[in-house]
Short mmCIF file of C-alpha atoms in Angstrom, two decimals:
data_model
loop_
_atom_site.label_atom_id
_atom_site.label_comp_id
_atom_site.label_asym_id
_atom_site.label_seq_id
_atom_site.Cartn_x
_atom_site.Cartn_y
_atom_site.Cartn_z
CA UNK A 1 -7.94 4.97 -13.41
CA UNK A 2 -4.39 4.51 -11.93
CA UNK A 3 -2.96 0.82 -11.99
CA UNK A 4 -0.43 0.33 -9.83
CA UNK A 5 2.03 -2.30 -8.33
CA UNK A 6 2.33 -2.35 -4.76
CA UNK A 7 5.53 -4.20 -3.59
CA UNK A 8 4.50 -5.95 -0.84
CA UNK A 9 7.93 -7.98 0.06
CA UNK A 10 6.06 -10.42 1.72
CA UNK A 11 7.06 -13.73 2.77
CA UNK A 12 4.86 -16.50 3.63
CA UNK A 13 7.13 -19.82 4.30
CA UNK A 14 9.44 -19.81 7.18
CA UNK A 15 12.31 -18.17 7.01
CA UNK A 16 14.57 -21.54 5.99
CA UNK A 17 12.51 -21.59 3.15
CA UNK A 18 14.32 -18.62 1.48
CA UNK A 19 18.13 -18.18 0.04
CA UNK A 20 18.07 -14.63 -0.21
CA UNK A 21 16.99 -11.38 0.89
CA UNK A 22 13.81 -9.77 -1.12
CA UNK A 23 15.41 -7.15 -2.57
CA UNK A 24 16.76 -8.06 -5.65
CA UNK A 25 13.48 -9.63 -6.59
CA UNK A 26 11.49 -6.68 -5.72
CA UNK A 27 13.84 -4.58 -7.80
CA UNK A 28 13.48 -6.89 -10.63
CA UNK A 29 9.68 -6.48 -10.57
CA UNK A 30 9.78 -2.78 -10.28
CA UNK A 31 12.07 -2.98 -13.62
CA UNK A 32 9.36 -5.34 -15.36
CA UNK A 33 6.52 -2.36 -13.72
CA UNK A 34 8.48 0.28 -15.60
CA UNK A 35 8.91 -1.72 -18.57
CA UNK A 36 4.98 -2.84 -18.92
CA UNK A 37 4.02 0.86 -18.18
CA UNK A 38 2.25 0.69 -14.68
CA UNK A 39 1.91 4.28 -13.11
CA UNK A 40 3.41 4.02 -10.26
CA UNK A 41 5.06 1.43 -7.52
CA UNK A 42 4.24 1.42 -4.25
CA UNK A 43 6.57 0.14 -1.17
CA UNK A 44 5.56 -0.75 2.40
CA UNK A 45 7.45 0.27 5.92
CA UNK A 46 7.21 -2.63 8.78
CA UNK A 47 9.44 -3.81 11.67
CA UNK A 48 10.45 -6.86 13.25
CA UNK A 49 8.48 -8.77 11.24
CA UNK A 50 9.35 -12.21 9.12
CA UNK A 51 6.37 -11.10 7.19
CA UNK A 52 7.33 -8.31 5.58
CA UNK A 53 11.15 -7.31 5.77
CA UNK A 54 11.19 -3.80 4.97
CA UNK A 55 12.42 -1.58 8.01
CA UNK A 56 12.94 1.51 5.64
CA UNK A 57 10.61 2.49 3.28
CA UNK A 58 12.49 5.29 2.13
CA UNK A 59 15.61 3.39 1.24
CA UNK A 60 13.26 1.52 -0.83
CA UNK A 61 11.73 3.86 -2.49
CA UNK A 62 14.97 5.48 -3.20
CA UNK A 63 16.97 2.15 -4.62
CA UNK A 64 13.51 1.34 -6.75
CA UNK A 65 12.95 5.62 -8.17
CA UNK A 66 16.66 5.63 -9.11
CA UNK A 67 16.74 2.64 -11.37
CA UNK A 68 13.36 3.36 -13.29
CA UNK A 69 11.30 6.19 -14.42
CA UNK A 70 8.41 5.72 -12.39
CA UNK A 71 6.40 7.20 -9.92
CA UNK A 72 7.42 5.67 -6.40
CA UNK A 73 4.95 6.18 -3.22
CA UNK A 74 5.17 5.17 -0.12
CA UNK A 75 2.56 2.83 1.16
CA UNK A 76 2.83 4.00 4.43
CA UNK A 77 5.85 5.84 5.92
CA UNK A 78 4.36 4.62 9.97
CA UNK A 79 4.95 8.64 11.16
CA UNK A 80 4.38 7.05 14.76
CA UNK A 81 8.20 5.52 15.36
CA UNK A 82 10.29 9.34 14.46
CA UNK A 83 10.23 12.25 15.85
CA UNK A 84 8.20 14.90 13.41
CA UNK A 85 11.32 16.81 12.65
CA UNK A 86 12.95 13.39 11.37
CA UNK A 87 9.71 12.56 9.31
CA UNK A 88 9.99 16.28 7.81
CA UNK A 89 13.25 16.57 6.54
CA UNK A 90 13.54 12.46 5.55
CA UNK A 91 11.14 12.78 3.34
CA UNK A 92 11.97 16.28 1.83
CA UNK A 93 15.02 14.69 0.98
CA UNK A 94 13.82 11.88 -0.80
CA UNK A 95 11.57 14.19 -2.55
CA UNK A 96 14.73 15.47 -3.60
CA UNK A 97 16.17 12.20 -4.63
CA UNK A 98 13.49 11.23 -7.13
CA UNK A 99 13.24 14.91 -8.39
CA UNK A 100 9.23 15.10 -7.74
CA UNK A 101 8.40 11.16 -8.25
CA UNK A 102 7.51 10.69 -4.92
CA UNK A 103 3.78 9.99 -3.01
CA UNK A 104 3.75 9.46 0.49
CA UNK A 105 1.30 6.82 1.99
CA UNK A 106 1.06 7.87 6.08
CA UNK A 107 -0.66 5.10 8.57
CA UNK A 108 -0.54 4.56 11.98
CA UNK A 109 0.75 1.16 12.09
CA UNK A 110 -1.51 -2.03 11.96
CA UNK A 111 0.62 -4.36 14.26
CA UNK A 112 0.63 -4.03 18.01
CA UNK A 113 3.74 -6.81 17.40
CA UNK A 114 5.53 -3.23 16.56
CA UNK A 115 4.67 -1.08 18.96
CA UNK A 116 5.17 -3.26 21.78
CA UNK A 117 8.76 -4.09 20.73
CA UNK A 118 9.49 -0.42 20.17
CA UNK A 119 7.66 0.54 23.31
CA UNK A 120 4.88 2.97 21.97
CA UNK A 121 1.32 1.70 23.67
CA UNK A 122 -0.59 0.09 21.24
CA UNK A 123 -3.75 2.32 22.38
CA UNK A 124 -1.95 5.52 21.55
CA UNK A 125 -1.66 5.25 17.86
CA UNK A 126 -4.52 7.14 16.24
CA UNK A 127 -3.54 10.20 18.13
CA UNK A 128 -0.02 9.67 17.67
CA UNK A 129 -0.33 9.38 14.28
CA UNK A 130 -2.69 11.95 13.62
CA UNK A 131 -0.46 14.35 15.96
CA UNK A 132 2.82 13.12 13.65
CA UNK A 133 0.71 14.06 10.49
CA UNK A 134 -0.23 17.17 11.83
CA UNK A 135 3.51 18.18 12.69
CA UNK A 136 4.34 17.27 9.47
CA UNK A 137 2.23 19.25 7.36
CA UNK A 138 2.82 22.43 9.52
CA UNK A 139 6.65 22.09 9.07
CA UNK A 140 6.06 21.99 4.99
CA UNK A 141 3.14 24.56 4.91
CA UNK A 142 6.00 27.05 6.08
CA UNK A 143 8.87 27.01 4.26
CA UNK A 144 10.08 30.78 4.94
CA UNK A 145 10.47 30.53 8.42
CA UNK A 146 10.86 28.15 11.57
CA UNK A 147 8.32 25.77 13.23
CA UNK A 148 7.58 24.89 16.95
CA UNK A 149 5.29 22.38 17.60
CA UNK A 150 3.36 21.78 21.30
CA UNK A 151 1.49 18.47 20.96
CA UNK A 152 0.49 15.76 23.50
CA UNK A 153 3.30 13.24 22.50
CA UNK A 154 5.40 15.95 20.80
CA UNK A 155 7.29 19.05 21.79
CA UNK A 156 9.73 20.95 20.03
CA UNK A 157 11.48 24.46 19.91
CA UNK A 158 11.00 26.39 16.37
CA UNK A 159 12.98 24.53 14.08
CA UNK A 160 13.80 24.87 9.90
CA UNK A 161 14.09 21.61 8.34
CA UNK A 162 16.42 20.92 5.28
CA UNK A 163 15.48 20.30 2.80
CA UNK A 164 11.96 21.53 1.87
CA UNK A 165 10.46 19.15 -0.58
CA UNK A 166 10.96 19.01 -4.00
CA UNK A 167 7.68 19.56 -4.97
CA UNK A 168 5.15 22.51 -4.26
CA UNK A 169 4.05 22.38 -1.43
CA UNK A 170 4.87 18.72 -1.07
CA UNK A 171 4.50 15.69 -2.09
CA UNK A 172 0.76 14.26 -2.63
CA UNK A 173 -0.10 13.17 0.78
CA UNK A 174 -2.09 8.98 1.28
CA UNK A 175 -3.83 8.22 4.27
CA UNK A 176 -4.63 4.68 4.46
CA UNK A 177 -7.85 4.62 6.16
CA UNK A 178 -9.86 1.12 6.83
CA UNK A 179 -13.26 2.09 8.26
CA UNK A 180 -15.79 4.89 7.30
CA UNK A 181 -15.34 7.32 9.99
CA UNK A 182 -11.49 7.47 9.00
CA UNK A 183 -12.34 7.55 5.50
CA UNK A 184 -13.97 10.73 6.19
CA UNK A 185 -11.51 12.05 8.94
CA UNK A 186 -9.09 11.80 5.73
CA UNK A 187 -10.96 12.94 2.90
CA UNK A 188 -11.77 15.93 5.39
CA UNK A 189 -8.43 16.65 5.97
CA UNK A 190 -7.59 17.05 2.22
CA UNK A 191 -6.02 13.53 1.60
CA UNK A 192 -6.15 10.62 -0.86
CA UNK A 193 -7.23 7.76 0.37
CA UNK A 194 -6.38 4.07 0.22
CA UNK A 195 -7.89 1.25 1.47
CA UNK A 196 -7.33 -2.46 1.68
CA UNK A 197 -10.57 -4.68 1.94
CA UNK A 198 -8.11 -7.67 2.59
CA UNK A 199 -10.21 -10.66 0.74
CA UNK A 200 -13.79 -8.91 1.21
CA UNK A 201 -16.01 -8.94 -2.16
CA UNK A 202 -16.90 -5.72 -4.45
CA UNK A 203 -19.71 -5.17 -2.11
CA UNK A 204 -16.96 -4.10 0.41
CA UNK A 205 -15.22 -2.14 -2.06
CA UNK A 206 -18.37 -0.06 -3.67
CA UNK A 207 -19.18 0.59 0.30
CA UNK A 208 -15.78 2.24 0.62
CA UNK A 209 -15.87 4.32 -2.85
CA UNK A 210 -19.56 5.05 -1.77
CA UNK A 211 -18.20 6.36 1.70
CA UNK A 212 -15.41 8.40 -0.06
CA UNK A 213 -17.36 10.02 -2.69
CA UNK A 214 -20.20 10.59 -0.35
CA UNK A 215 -17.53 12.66 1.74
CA UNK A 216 -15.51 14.42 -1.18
CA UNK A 217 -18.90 15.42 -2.82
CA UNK A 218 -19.97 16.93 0.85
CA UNK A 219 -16.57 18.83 1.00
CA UNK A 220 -17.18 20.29 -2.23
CA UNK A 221 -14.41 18.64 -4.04
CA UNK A 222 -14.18 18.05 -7.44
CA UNK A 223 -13.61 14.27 -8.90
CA UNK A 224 -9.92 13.53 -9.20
CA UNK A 225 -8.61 16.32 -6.82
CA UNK A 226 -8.48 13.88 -4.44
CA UNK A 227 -8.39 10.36 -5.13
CA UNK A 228 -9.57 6.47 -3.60
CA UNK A 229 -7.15 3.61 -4.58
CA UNK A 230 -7.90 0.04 -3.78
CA UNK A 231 -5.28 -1.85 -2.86
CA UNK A 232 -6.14 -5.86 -4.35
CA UNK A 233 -4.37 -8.79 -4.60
CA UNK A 234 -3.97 -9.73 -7.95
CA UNK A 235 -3.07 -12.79 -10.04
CA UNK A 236 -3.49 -13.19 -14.21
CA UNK A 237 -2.45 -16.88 -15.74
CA UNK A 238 -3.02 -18.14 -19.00
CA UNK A 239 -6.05 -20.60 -17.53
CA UNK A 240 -8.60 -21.11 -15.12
CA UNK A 241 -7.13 -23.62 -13.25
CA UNK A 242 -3.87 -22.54 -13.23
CA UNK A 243 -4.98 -19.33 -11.42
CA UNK A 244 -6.70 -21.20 -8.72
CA UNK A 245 -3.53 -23.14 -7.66
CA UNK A 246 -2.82 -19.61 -6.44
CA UNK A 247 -5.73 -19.58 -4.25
CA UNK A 248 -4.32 -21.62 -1.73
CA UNK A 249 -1.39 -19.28 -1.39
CA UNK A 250 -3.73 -15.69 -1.01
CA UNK A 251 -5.20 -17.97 2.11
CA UNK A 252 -2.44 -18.33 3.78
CA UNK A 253 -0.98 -14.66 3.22
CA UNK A 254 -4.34 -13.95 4.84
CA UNK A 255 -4.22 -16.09 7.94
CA UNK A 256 -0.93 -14.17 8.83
CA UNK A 257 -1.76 -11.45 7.50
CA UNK A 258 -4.96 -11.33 10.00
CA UNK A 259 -3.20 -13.21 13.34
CA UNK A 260 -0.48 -9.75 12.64
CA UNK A 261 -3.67 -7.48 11.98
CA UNK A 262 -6.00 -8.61 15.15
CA UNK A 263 -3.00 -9.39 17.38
CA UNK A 264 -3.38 -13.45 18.09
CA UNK A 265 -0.24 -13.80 16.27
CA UNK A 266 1.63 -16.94 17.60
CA UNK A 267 5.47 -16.23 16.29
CA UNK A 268 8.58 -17.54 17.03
CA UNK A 269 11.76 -15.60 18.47
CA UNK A 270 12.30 -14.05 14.71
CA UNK A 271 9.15 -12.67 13.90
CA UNK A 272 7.97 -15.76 11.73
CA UNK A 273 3.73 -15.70 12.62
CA UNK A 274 2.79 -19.48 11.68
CA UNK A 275 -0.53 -19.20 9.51
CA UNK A 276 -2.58 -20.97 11.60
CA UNK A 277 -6.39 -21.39 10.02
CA UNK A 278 -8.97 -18.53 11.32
CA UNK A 279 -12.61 -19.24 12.63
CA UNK A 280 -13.95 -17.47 10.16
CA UNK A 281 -12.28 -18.16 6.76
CA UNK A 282 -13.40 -16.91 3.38
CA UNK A 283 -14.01 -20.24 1.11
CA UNK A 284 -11.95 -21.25 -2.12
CA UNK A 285 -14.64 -19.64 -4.52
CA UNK A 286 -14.97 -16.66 -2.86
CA UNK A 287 -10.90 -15.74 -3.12
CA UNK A 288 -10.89 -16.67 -6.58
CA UNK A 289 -13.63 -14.81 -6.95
CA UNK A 290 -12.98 -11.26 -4.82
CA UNK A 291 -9.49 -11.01 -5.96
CA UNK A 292 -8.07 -9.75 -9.34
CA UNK A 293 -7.29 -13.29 -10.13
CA UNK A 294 -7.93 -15.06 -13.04
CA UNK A 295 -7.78 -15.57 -17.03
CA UNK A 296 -7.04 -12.12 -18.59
CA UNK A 297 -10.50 -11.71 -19.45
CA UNK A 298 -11.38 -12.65 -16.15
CA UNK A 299 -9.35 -10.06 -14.33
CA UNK A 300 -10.58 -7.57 -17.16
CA UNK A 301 -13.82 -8.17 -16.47
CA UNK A 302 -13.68 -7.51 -12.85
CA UNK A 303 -10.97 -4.40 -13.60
CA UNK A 304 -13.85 -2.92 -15.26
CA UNK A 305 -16.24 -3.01 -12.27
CA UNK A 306 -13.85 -1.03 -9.93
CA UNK A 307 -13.58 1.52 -12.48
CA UNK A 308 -17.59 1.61 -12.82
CA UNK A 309 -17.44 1.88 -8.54
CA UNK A 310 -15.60 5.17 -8.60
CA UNK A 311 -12.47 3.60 -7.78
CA UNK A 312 -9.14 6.51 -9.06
CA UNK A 313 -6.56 3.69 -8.51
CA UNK A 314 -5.59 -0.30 -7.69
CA UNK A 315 -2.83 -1.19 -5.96
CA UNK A 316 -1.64 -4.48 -7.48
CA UNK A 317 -0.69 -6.76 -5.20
CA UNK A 318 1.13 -9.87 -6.90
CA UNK A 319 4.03 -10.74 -4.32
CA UNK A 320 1.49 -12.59 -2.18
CA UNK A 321 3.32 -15.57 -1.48
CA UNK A 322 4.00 -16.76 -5.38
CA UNK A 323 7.83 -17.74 -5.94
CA UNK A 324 9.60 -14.65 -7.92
CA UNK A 325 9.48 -16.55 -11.50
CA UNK A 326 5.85 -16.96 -11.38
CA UNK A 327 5.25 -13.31 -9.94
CA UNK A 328 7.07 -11.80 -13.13
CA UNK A 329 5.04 -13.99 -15.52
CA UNK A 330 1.97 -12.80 -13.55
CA UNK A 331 2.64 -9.14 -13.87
CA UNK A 332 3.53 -9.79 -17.54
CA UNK A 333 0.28 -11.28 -18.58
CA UNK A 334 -1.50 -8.24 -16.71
CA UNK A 335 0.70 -5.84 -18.49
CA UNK A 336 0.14 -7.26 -22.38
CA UNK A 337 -3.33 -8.64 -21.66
CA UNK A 338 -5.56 -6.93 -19.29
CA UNK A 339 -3.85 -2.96 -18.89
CA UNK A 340 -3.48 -2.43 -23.08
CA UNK A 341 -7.27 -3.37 -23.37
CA UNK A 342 -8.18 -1.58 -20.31
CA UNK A 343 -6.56 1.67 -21.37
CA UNK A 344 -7.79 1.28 -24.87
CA UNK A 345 -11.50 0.77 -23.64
CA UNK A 346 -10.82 3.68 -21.43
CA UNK A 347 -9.77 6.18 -24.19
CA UNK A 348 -12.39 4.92 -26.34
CA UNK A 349 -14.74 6.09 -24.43
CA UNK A 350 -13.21 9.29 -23.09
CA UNK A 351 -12.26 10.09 -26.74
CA UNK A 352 -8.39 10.57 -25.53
CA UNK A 353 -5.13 8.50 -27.33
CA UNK A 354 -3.98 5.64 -25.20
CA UNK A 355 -1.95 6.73 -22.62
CA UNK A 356 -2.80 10.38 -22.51
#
């Protein structure tokens, strides 16, 4: 099973609560991901957003592949706001860039605070998207010739986009799907899939691998050739209670998180959503106890039972809301005490030399 850090850049005080732009930070904690051995890091695209502050996910990508050795992925490019063409040849290039490192996460968009201000309808998405996707993969599946493309919300002449990606025939391809009918819709279509239960238990989580399996076993696919990752948030201190002050703070990520996500936001002219409670909240116990948060062998523990659910991968989220300092430390502990005893456990049993 992968482990993964997923960058989330996400900010949950208002905005005068912050001296600096997230990038340094983030870079920082890709750095420390490199150094502790993580597979991969992940990066998100939004707009217009106090949130999350990261218009580009490319240029991410890009600043965070060229200063480490890992495996950078997109989590998602939103294929719904360029033109095909622009999708295509974008991310060829930053193929190119990383020399084969990249994975490309595709979604439609989860914020109709986006659309509206960019002036796509809201309602149009899924096909959008799926039409986008489509484009896409028909512009990379021929690279010896030109491509026309006659959609619904896209027309275009035949066209050859430079580059072609770096790798053959491109990239591994993410659809983040949230309900069972797109899980299938994706693994039919040949994808990976990634999902994000937000702060749902393991019962939500076996459901999904359950659904995904279920589907990949129906397509006649083999396990691994297409993979489920589970993207968590995730928190590791040295003691009980000093994980649960961190509770509080996965709460509040939520409550924006969800006013963004069901579209009752209530922001201000800048994009800052105020995290205003919900009706229907989870309770203290039930974070603590859903999320990878905890004592090492806490967070071990409950590694373990994704890996038993048929989960290929976990997205690490630790930039929930947790100042920078405190994030590193986090990742840190994870690194030295819960992935070295995970991966040994793993080999034991699979008979292979940590690491392989």
């Amino acid at each position: 099973m992968r482990l993964s850090v997923f960058l989330s850049h996400q900010r949950i005080g208002p905005p005068d609560a912050y001296a600096d732009a997230p990038y340094r930070e983030k870079l920082a904690e890709a750095k420390l991901a490199d150094e502790m051995g993580f597979d991969l890091v992940w990066v998100p695209e939004h707009h217009l957003i106090h949130f999350m502050q990261t218009p580009s996910a490319s240029l991410l990508a890009a600043q965070i592949g060229l200063q480490t050795s890992l495996r950078v992925g997109t989590m998602v490019s939103l294929l719904n706001y360029r033109h095909p063409l622009i999708n295509a040849g974008e991310l060829a290039l930053l193929d190119h860039v990383l020399e084969g490192r990249l994975e490309i996460g595709v979604g439609r968009g989860a914020y109709e605070y986006e659309f509206e201000r960019l002036g796509i309808p809201f309602k149009e998405g899924k096909e959008r998207f799926n039409e986008s996707l489509e484009a896409l993969r028909k512009i990379w599946a021929n690279p010896e010739g030109a491509v026309g493309f006659d959609g619904e919300y896209a027309q275009f002449e035949p066209s050859y986009v430079w580059p072609m990606p770096f790798q053959d025939p491109h990239p591994p391809l993410w659809y983040a799907a949230m309900t069972e009918p797109s899980i299938e819709y994706a693994v039919a279509g040949g994808y990976h899939v990634t999902n994000w239960p937000f702060l749902s238990g393991m019962e939500r989580v076996q459901k999904v691998a359950d659904t995904f399996h279920a589907a990949r076993e129906g397509a006649g696919v083999a396990r691994g050739q297409q993979l489920l990752g589970i993207l968590r948030g995730a928190w590791v201190a040295e003691t009980e209670a000093d994980a649960r002050r961190h509770v509080e703070t996965a709460l509040v990520n939520h409550r924006i998180n969800q006013r963004l996500h069901h579209f009752t936001q209530r922001a201000d002219p800048k994009g800052y959503v105020f995290p205003e409670p919900l009706e229907k909240e989870p309770t203290e116990a039930e974070i603590y106890e859903n999320l990878l948060m905890g004592t090492p062998d806490e967070v071990l523990a409950k590694l373990e039972a994704y890996e038993a659910a048929g989960v290929d991968e976990v997205l690490l989220m630790f930039d929930f809301g947790a100042p920078h300092e405190e994030v590193m430390e986090s990742m840190r502990l994870f690194g030295e005490q819960v992935m070295v005893p995970f991966r040994e456990r793993l080999a034991k049993r699979s008979g292979d030399p940590v690491g392989a």
